[in-house]
PDB file of C-alpha atoms and ligand atoms in Angstrom:
ATOM      1  CA  MET A   1      -3.366   9.369 -18.268  1.00 83.00           C
ATOM      2  CA  THR A   2      -5.959   7.647 -15.628  1.00 88.00           C
ATOM      3  CA  GLY A   3      -8.934   8.470 -14.238  1.00 88.00           C
ATOM      4  CA  LYS A   4     -11.348   7.628 -11.913  1.00 92.00           C
ATOM      5  CA  GLU A   5     -12.339   4.565 -13.708  1.00 94.00           C
ATOM      6  CA  TYR A   6      -8.897   3.269 -13.017  1.00 96.00           C
ATOM      7  CA  MET A   7      -8.509   4.151  -9.158  1.00 96.00           C
ATOM      8  CA  ILE A   8     -11.211   2.360  -7.989  1.00 97.00           C
ATOM      9  CA  ALA A   9     -11.135  -0.757 -10.414  1.00 97.00           C
ATOM     10  CA  ALA A  10      -7.747  -0.479  -8.637  1.00 97.00           C
ATOM     11  CA  LEU A  11      -8.644  -0.056  -5.344  1.00 97.00           C
ATOM     12  CA  GLU A  12     -11.145  -3.033  -5.851  1.00 97.00           C
ATOM     13  CA  GLU A  13      -8.957  -4.964  -7.049  1.00 98.00           C
ATOM     14  CA  VAL A  14      -6.143  -4.002  -4.103  1.00 98.00           C
ATOM     15  CA  SER A  15      -8.905  -4.627  -1.441  1.00 97.00           C
ATOM     16  CA  ARG A  16      -9.578  -8.150  -3.075  1.00 98.00           C
ATOM     17  CA  VAL A  17      -6.777  -9.580  -2.428  1.00 98.00           C
ATOM     18  CA  ILE A  18      -5.542  -8.376   0.845  1.00 97.00           C
ATOM     19  CA  MET A  19      -8.746 -10.436   1.635  1.00 97.00           C
ATOM     20  CA  GLU A  20      -7.758 -13.530  -0.486  1.00 98.00           C
ATOM     21  CA  HIS A  21      -4.603 -13.197   1.739  1.00 98.00           C
ATOM     22  CA  GLU A  22      -6.254 -12.381   5.302  1.00 98.00           C
ATOM     23  CA  ALA A  23      -4.982 -16.164   6.628  1.00 98.00           C
ATOM     24  CA  VAL A  24      -1.745 -15.852   5.209  1.00 98.00           C
ATOM     25  CA  LEU A  25      -0.716 -11.769   6.471  1.00 98.00           C
ATOM     26  CA  ASN A  26      -2.348 -13.280  10.011  1.00 98.00           C
ATOM     27  CA  ARG A  27       0.161 -16.080   9.429  1.00 98.00           C
ATOM     28  CA  LEU A  28       2.852 -13.317   9.028  1.00 98.00           C
ATOM     29  CA  ASP A  29       2.196 -11.490  11.844  1.00 96.00           C
ATOM     30  CA  ASN A  30       1.753 -14.259  14.122  1.00 95.00           C
ATOM     31  CA  ALA A  31       5.136 -14.880  13.839  1.00 94.00           C
ATOM     32  CA  ILE A  32       6.901 -12.003  15.162  1.00 94.00           C
ATOM     33  CA  GLY A  33       3.966 -10.051  16.045  1.00 94.00           C
ATOM     34  CA  ASP A  34       0.196 -10.641  17.413  1.00 94.00           C
ATOM     35  CA  GLY A  35      -1.666 -12.118  14.583  1.00 95.00           C
ATOM     36  CA  ASP A  36      -3.894  -9.837  13.597  1.00 95.00           C
ATOM     37  CA  HIS A  37      -2.425  -7.803  10.149  1.00 95.00           C
ATOM     38  CA  GLY A  38      -4.864  -9.814   8.054  1.00 96.00           C
ATOM     39  CA  THR A  39      -7.648  -9.273  10.109  1.00 95.00           C
ATOM     40  CA  ASN A  40      -7.302  -5.868   9.891  1.00 94.00           C
ATOM     41  CA  MET A  41      -6.523  -5.122   6.750  1.00 95.00           C
ATOM     42  CA  ALA A  42      -9.369  -7.303   5.337  1.00 95.00           C
ATOM     43  CA  ARG A  43     -11.464  -5.376   7.474  1.00 94.00           C
ATOM     44  CA  ALA A  44     -10.679  -2.497   5.609  1.00 93.00           C
ATOM     45  CA  SER A  45     -11.093  -3.687   3.037  1.00 95.00           C
ATOM     46  CA  ARG A  46     -14.084  -4.794   2.827  1.00 95.00           C
ATOM     47  CA  MET A  47     -15.868  -1.878   4.278  1.00 93.00           C
ATOM     48  CA  MET A  48     -13.309  -0.074   0.605  1.00 94.00           C
ATOM     49  CA  LEU A  49     -15.559  -2.484  -1.209  1.00 95.00           C
ATOM     50  CA  LYS A  50     -18.784  -1.437   0.247  1.00 95.00           C
ATOM     51  CA  LEU A  51     -17.660   2.339  -0.307  1.00 94.00           C
ATOM     52  CA  LEU A  52     -15.372   2.493  -3.249  1.00 96.00           C
ATOM     53  CA  PRO A  53     -18.757   2.254  -5.855  1.00 95.00           C
ATOM     54  CA  GLU A  54     -20.369   5.071  -3.847  1.00 94.00           C
ATOM     55  CA  LEU A  55     -17.039   7.264  -4.480  1.00 93.00           C
ATOM     56  CA  GLY A  56     -16.857   6.351  -8.352  1.00 92.00           C
ATOM     57  CA  LYS A  57     -20.323   8.260  -8.551  1.00 93.00           C
ATOM     58  CA  THR A  58     -20.012  10.941  -6.280  1.00 93.00           C
ATOM     59  CA  ARG A  59     -16.504  12.388  -6.868  1.00 91.00           C
ATOM     60  CA  ASP A  60     -14.314  13.471  -9.509  1.00 92.00           C
ATOM     61  CA  ASP A  61     -11.633  14.500  -7.299  1.00 95.00           C
ATOM     62  CA  MET A  62      -8.877  11.885  -7.303  1.00 96.00           C
ATOM     63  CA  GLY A  63      -7.528  13.357  -4.201  1.00 97.00           C
ATOM     64  CA  ALA A  64     -10.967  13.744  -2.030  1.00 96.00           C
ATOM     65  CA  ILE A  65     -11.555  10.076  -3.113  1.00 96.00           C
ATOM     66  CA  LEU A  66      -7.671   9.115  -1.932  1.00 97.00           C
ATOM     67  CA  HIS A  67      -8.244  11.067   1.373  1.00 97.00           C
ATOM     68  CA  GLN A  68     -11.691   9.451   1.900  1.00 95.00           C
ATOM     69  CA  VAL A  69      -9.818   6.006   1.769  1.00 95.00           C
ATOM     70  CA  GLY A  70      -7.453   7.279   3.927  1.00 96.00           C
ATOM     71  CA  MET A  71      -9.919   8.448   6.611  1.00 94.00           C
ATOM     72  CA  SER A  72     -12.017   4.940   6.789  1.00 91.00           C
ATOM     73  CA  CYS A  73      -8.730   3.433   7.112  1.00 92.00           C
ATOM     74  CA  ILE A  74      -8.076   5.331  10.019  1.00 93.00           C
ATOM     75  CA  SER A  75     -11.256   4.653  12.147  1.00 89.00           C
ATOM     76  CA  GLU A  76     -11.239   0.965  10.333  1.00 85.00           C
ATOM     77  CA  ILE A  77      -8.661  -0.546  10.528  1.00 84.00           C
ATOM     78  CA  GLY A  78      -7.396   0.485  14.451  1.00 76.00           C
ATOM     79  CA  GLY A  79      -3.968  -0.579  15.838  1.00 79.00           C
ATOM     80  CA  SER A  80      -1.397   0.492  14.270  1.00 86.00           C
ATOM     81  CA  ALA A  81      -1.544  -0.786  10.977  1.00 88.00           C
ATOM     82  CA  GLY A  82      -4.365   1.993  10.618  1.00 90.00           C
ATOM     83  CA  PRO A  83      -3.012   5.199  11.471  1.00 95.00           C
ATOM     84  CA  LEU A  84       0.040   3.969   8.878  1.00 96.00           C
ATOM     85  CA  PHE A  85      -2.128   2.830   5.918  1.00 96.00           C
ATOM     86  CA  GLY A  86      -4.520   5.876   6.553  1.00 96.00           C
ATOM     87  CA  THR A  87      -1.348   8.366   6.419  1.00 97.00           C
ATOM     88  CA  PHE A  88      -0.385   6.790   3.226  1.00 98.00           C
ATOM     89  CA  TYR A  89      -3.418   7.631   1.246  1.00 97.00           C
ATOM     90  CA  LEU A  90      -3.949  10.821   2.869  1.00 98.00           C
ATOM     91  CA  ARG A  91      -0.409  12.175   1.885  1.00 98.00           C
ATOM     92  CA  ALA A  92      -1.366  10.524  -1.777  1.00 97.00           C
ATOM     93  CA  GLY A  93      -4.304  12.808  -1.508  1.00 97.00           C
ATOM     94  CA  MET A  94      -3.077  15.854  -0.814  1.00 97.00           C
ATOM     95  CA  ALA A  95      -0.676  15.750  -3.476  1.00 96.00           C
ATOM     96  CA  ASN A  96      -3.671  15.069  -5.763  1.00 97.00           C
ATOM     97  CA  ARG A  97      -6.217  17.455  -4.591  1.00 96.00           C
ATOM     98  CA  GLY A  98      -8.622  18.634  -7.510  1.00 95.00           C
ATOM     99  CA  LYS A  99      -7.227  16.415 -10.033  1.00 96.00           C
ATOM    100  CA  THR A 100      -9.643  14.387 -12.047  1.00 96.00           C
ATOM    101  CA  SER A 101      -7.101  12.252 -13.684  1.00 96.00           C
ATOM    102  CA  MET A 102      -3.663  11.568 -12.576  1.00 96.00           C
ATOM    103  CA  GLU A 103      -0.364  11.162 -14.870  1.00 96.00           C
ATOM    104  CA  PRO A 104       1.861   8.202 -14.055  1.00 97.00           C
ATOM    105  CA  ALA A 105       3.998  11.055 -12.500  1.00 97.00           C
ATOM    106  CA  ASP A 106       1.952  11.860 -10.141  1.00 97.00           C
ATOM    107  CA  TRP A 107       0.815   8.336  -9.226  1.00 97.00           C
ATOM    108  CA  VAL A 108       4.863   8.054  -8.540  1.00 98.00           C
ATOM    109  CA  ALA A 109       4.839  11.040  -6.637  1.00 97.00           C
ATOM    110  CA  SER A 110       2.109  10.252  -4.856  1.00 97.00           C
ATOM    111  CA  PHE A 111       3.797   6.726  -3.626  1.00 96.00           C
ATOM    112  CA  GLU A 112       6.601   8.526  -2.358  1.00 97.00           C
ATOM    113  CA  ALA A 113       4.380  11.110  -0.667  1.00 97.00           C
ATOM    114  CA  GLY A 114       2.484   8.052   1.196  1.00 98.00           C
ATOM    115  CA  ALA A 115       5.860   6.993   2.065  1.00 98.00           C
ATOM    116  CA  VAL A 116       7.674   9.558   3.742  1.00 98.00           C
ATOM    117  CA  GLY A 117       4.299  10.432   6.178  1.00 98.00           C
ATOM    118  CA  VAL A 118       4.352   6.474   6.993  1.00 98.00           C
ATOM    119  CA  SER A 119       7.728   7.061   7.895  1.00 98.00           C
ATOM    120  CA  GLN A 120       6.953  10.410   9.668  1.00 98.00           C
ATOM    121  CA  LEU A 121       4.023   9.149  11.719  1.00 97.00           C
ATOM    122  CA  GLY A 122       5.832   5.756  12.326  1.00 97.00           C
ATOM    123  CA  MET A 123       9.009   6.888  13.484  1.00 97.00           C
ATOM    124  CA  SER A 124      10.372   5.127  11.329  1.00 97.00           C
ATOM    125  CA  ALA A 125      13.160   4.078   8.282  1.00 97.00           C
ATOM    126  CA  GLU A 126      13.829   1.960   5.841  1.00 97.00           C
ATOM    127  CA  GLY A 127      16.027  -0.802   7.575  1.00 96.00           C
ATOM    128  CA  ASP A 128      13.545  -0.893  10.180  1.00 96.00           C
ATOM    129  CA  LYS A 129      11.530  -4.219   9.048  1.00 97.00           C
ATOM    130  CA  THR A 130       8.240  -2.634   7.742  1.00 97.00           C
ATOM    131  CA  MET A 131       5.946  -2.151   5.555  1.00 98.00           C
ATOM    132  CA  LEU A 132       8.720   0.730   4.658  1.00 98.00           C
ATOM    133  CA  ASP A 133      11.502  -1.482   3.505  1.00 98.00           C
ATOM    134  CA  ALA A 134       9.241  -2.165   0.457  1.00 98.00           C
ATOM    135  CA  LEU A 135       7.427   1.297  -0.344  1.00 98.00           C
ATOM    136  CA  PHE A 136      10.751   3.527  -0.325  1.00 98.00           C
ATOM    137  CA  PRO A 137      12.334   1.139  -2.711  1.00 98.00           C
ATOM    138  CA  ALA A 138       8.985   0.353  -4.725  1.00 98.00           C
ATOM    139  CA  GLY A 139       8.891   4.368  -4.816  1.00 98.00           C
ATOM    140  CA  ARG A 140      12.295   4.676  -6.062  1.00 98.00           C
ATOM    141  CA  ALA A 141      11.878   2.103  -9.030  1.00 98.00           C
ATOM    142  CA  MET A 142       9.162   3.422 -10.437  1.00 98.00           C
ATOM    143  CA  GLN A 143      10.602   7.153 -10.240  1.00 98.00           C
ATOM    144  CA  GLU A 144      13.745   5.616 -12.360  1.00 98.00           C
ATOM    145  CA  ALA A 145      10.729   3.505 -14.865  1.00 98.00           C
ATOM    146  CA  LEU A 146       9.137   6.745 -15.224  1.00 98.00           C
ATOM    147  CA  GLU A 147      12.263   8.726 -15.874  1.00 98.00           C
ATOM    148  CA  ALA A 148      13.151   6.073 -18.156  1.00 98.00           C
ATOM    149  CA  GLY A 149      10.113   6.916 -20.228  1.00 97.00           C
ATOM    150  CA  LYS A 150       8.089   3.398 -19.165  1.00 98.00           C
ATOM    151  CA  SER A 151       4.902   3.115 -19.813  1.00 97.00           C
ATOM    152  CA  PHE A 152       2.534   3.190 -16.880  1.00 97.00           C
ATOM    153  CA  GLN A 153       1.885  -0.405 -16.681  1.00 97.00           C
ATOM    154  CA  GLU A 154       5.782  -1.100 -17.150  1.00 98.00           C
ATOM    155  CA  ILE A 155       6.037   1.201 -13.539  1.00 98.00           C
ATOM    156  CA  LEU A 156       4.051  -0.381 -11.904  1.00 98.00           C
ATOM    157  CA  ALA A 157       5.596  -3.453 -12.821  1.00 98.00           C
ATOM    158  CA  ALA A 158       8.998  -1.905 -11.773  1.00 98.00           C
ATOM    159  CA  GLY A 159       7.501  -1.129  -8.294  1.00 98.00           C
ATOM    160  CA  ALA A 160       5.548  -4.285  -7.545  1.00 98.00           C
ATOM    161  CA  GLU A 161       9.451  -5.925  -8.947  1.00 98.00           C
ATOM    162  CA  ALA A 162      11.065  -4.185  -5.836  1.00 98.00           C
ATOM    163  CA  ALA A 163       8.386  -3.966  -3.331  1.00 98.00           C
ATOM    164  CA  LYS A 164       8.727  -7.643  -3.445  1.00 98.00           C
ATOM    165  CA  ASP A 165      13.022  -7.812  -2.973  1.00 98.00           C
ATOM    166  CA  GLY A 166      11.861  -5.217  -0.476  1.00 98.00           C
ATOM    167  CA  VAL A 167       9.404  -8.463   1.624  1.00 98.00           C
ATOM    168  CA  GLU A 168      12.486 -10.682   0.447  1.00 98.00           C
ATOM    169  CA  TYR A 169      15.211  -8.120   2.723  1.00 98.00           C
ATOM    170  CA  THR A 170      13.125  -7.873   5.627  1.00 98.00           C
ATOM    171  CA  LYS A 171      13.495 -11.501   6.027  1.00 97.00           C
ATOM    172  CA  THR A 172      17.351 -10.878   6.596  1.00 96.00           C
ATOM    173  CA  ILE A 173      16.774  -7.950   9.116  1.00 93.00           C
ATOM    174  CA  GLN A 174      15.700  -7.536  12.795  1.00 94.00           C
ATOM    175  CA  ALA A 175      12.864  -5.360  13.176  1.00 94.00           C
ATOM    176  CA  SER A 176      13.629  -1.982  15.469  1.00 93.00           C
ATOM    177  CA  ARG A 177       9.707  -0.653  14.973  1.00 94.00           C
ATOM    178  CA  GLY A 178       6.392  -2.199  15.558  1.00 90.00           C
ATOM    179  CA  ARG A 179       5.247  -4.956  18.145  1.00 89.00           C
ATOM    180  CA  ALA A 180       8.068  -6.868  15.997  1.00 91.00           C
ATOM    181  CA  ALA A 181      10.895  -5.453  17.486  1.00 89.00           C
ATOM    182  CA  TYR A 182      10.164  -6.441  20.645  1.00 91.00           C
ATOM    183  CA  ILE A 183      11.245 -10.156  19.697  1.00 88.00           C
ATOM    184  CA  GLY A 184      14.253  -8.721  18.355  1.00 86.00           C
ATOM    185  CA  GLU A 185      16.985 -10.858  17.001  1.00 89.00           C
ATOM    186  CA  ARG A 186      13.675 -14.274  16.870  1.00 88.00           C
ATOM    187  CA  SER A 187      12.399 -11.770  14.302  1.00 87.00           C
ATOM    188  CA  ILE A 188      14.886 -12.655  11.864  1.00 94.00           C
ATOM    189  CA  GLY A 189      13.873 -15.060   9.110  1.00 94.00           C
ATOM    190  CA  HIS A 190      10.321 -14.094   8.994  1.00 94.00           C
ATOM    191  CA  GLN A 191       8.819 -11.642   6.673  1.00 97.00           C
ATOM    192  CA  ASP A 192       7.062  -8.428   7.524  1.00 97.00           C
ATOM    193  CA  PRO A 193       3.614  -9.028   7.132  1.00 97.00           C
ATOM    194  CA  GLY A 194       2.986  -4.812   6.180  1.00 97.00           C
ATOM    195  CA  ALA A 195       5.595  -5.050   3.537  1.00 98.00           C
ATOM    196  CA  THR A 196       3.815  -8.397   2.299  1.00 98.00           C
ATOM    197  CA  THR A 197       0.695  -5.979   2.285  1.00 98.00           C
ATOM    198  CA  ILE A 198       2.551  -3.150   0.340  1.00 98.00           C
ATOM    199  CA  MET A 199       3.716  -5.376  -2.289  1.00 98.00           C
ATOM    200  CA  LEU A 200       0.278  -7.119  -2.982  1.00 98.00           C
ATOM    201  CA  MET A 201      -0.821  -3.596  -3.594  1.00 98.00           C
ATOM    202  CA  LEU A 202       1.067  -2.843  -6.233  1.00 98.00           C
ATOM    203  CA  GLN A 203       0.681  -6.187  -8.158  1.00 98.00           C
ATOM    204  CA  ALA A 204      -2.719  -5.652  -7.925  1.00 98.00           C
ATOM    205  CA  MET A 205      -2.649  -1.901  -9.538  1.00 98.00           C
ATOM    206  CA  HIS A 206      -0.291  -3.454 -11.992  1.00 98.00           C
ATOM    207  CA  LYS A 207      -2.767  -5.908 -13.001  1.00 98.00           C
ATOM    208  CA  VAL A 208      -5.303  -3.705 -13.349  1.00 97.00           C
ATOM    209  CA  ALA A 209      -3.559  -1.096 -15.198  1.00 97.00           C
ATOM    210  CA  GLU A 210      -2.732  -4.574 -17.616  1.00 96.00           C
ATOM    211  CA  GLU A 211      -6.302  -5.281 -17.717  1.00 95.00           C
ATOM    212  CA  MET A 212      -7.234  -1.978 -18.325  1.00 91.00           C
ATOM    213  CA  LYS A 213      -5.000  -0.701 -20.957  1.00 83.00           C
ATOM    214  CA  ALA A 214      -4.007   2.486 -18.570  1.00 77.00           C
ATOM    215  CA  GLU A 215      -1.480   4.961 -19.437  1.00 78.00           C
TER     216      GLU A 215
HETATM  217  P1  LIG B 301      -0.346  -4.013  14.699  1.00 97.91           P
HETATM  218  O1  LIG B 301       1.225  -3.638  15.030  1.00 97.91           O
HETATM  219  O2  LIG B 301      -1.008  -2.815  15.838  1.00 97.91           O
HETATM  220  O3  LIG B 301      -0.799  -5.493  15.426  1.00 97.91           O
HETATM  221  P2  LIG B 301      -0.648  -4.446  12.213  1.00 97.91           P
HETATM  222  O4  LIG B 301      -0.670  -6.250  13.006  1.00 97.91           O
HETATM  223  O5  LIG B 301      -2.245  -4.914  11.042  1.00 97.91           O
HETATM  224  O6  LIG B 301      -0.822  -3.960  13.209  1.00 97.91           O
HETATM  225  O7  LIG B 301       0.482  -4.053  11.328  1.00 97.91           O
HETATM  226  C1  LIG B 301       1.717  -4.291  11.265  1.00 97.91           C
HETATM  227  C2  LIG B 301       2.417  -3.826  10.473  1.00 97.91           C
HETATM  228  O8  LIG B 301       2.621  -2.953  10.297  1.00 97.91           O
HETATM  229  C3  LIG B 301       4.490  -4.317  10.678  1.00 97.91           C
HETATM  230  O9  LIG B 301       4.287  -5.493  10.007  1.00 97.91           O
HETATM  231  C4  LIG B 301       4.699  -2.931   9.771  1.00 97.91           C
HETATM  232  O10 LIG B 301       4.569  -3.516   8.420  1.00 97.91           O
HETATM  233  C5  LIG B 301       4.007  -2.039   9.890  1.00 97.91           C
HETATM  234  N1  LIG B 301       4.242  -1.185  10.961  1.00 97.91           N
HETATM  235  C6  LIG B 301       4.877  -1.210  12.644  1.00 97.91           C
HETATM  236  N2  LIG B 301       5.097  -0.465  12.906  1.00 97.91           N
HETATM  237  C7  LIG B 301       5.646   0.577  12.007  1.00 97.91           C
HETATM  238  C8  LIG B 301       6.393   1.626  12.289  1.00 97.91           C
HETATM  239  N3  LIG B 301       6.456   2.014  12.986  1.00 97.91           N
HETATM  240  N4  LIG B 301       6.009   2.084  10.847  1.00 97.91           N
HETATM  241  C9  LIG B 301       6.077   1.816   9.820  1.00 97.91           C
HETATM  242  N5  LIG B 301       5.058   0.382   9.968  1.00 97.91           N
HETATM  243  C10 LIG B 301       4.964  -0.562  10.778  1.00 97.91           C
HETATM  244 MG1  LIG B 302      -0.842  -7.226  14.322  1.00 97.91          MG
END
């Protein structure tokens, strides 16, 4: 069971890792989009690093923390990634409204709810070469690990691994959603920036869970 200490620490690490990868994410988006994915996500991450300490002090409701993060993504990121990542957090927040702690099953359910939210808003599915090619496989892998009785760390490790495979998969397919869809076949061979961000998020969540021995 994890409380807000893990939530805040994990979101802070996610923010730091995304900021470290700003240039990488821009370069990936430059190849198949407009080159701003790193800038967009880093802007949101800077905002999160300002917001999170205060949220950690004033809120005990895990759903409320996620909700606030989602709202801030929507107002701060802009472009298509703002509403998409914002929706991911809002849906995760809805799944945990009123909870002051989360079981591993809650984390897995949150990921799945978030992925469904993104696909509804984006009118997108797996195979479109978007963040969903990391999100959905990660959700499935985490669900499997959960059902196999694995620890929270192992669940997150499985999610991060599946997201990494998902990122590799995006290299092999043509984009049919988002800006990358405009370049059609020429998108093949390039990895999706949004899927890369999801992989980084899961890797960061896993790292913090190991460090904090979260359960
Ligand atoms: P923009 O496309 O507005 O420039 P970003 O560059 O920040 O925004 O984000 C691009 C990422 O958003 C893509 O790599 C992809 O993963 C994700 N994305 C774009 N459109 C969709 C969609 N319809 N559904 C899911 N994800 C999408
Ligand atoms: Mg872009």
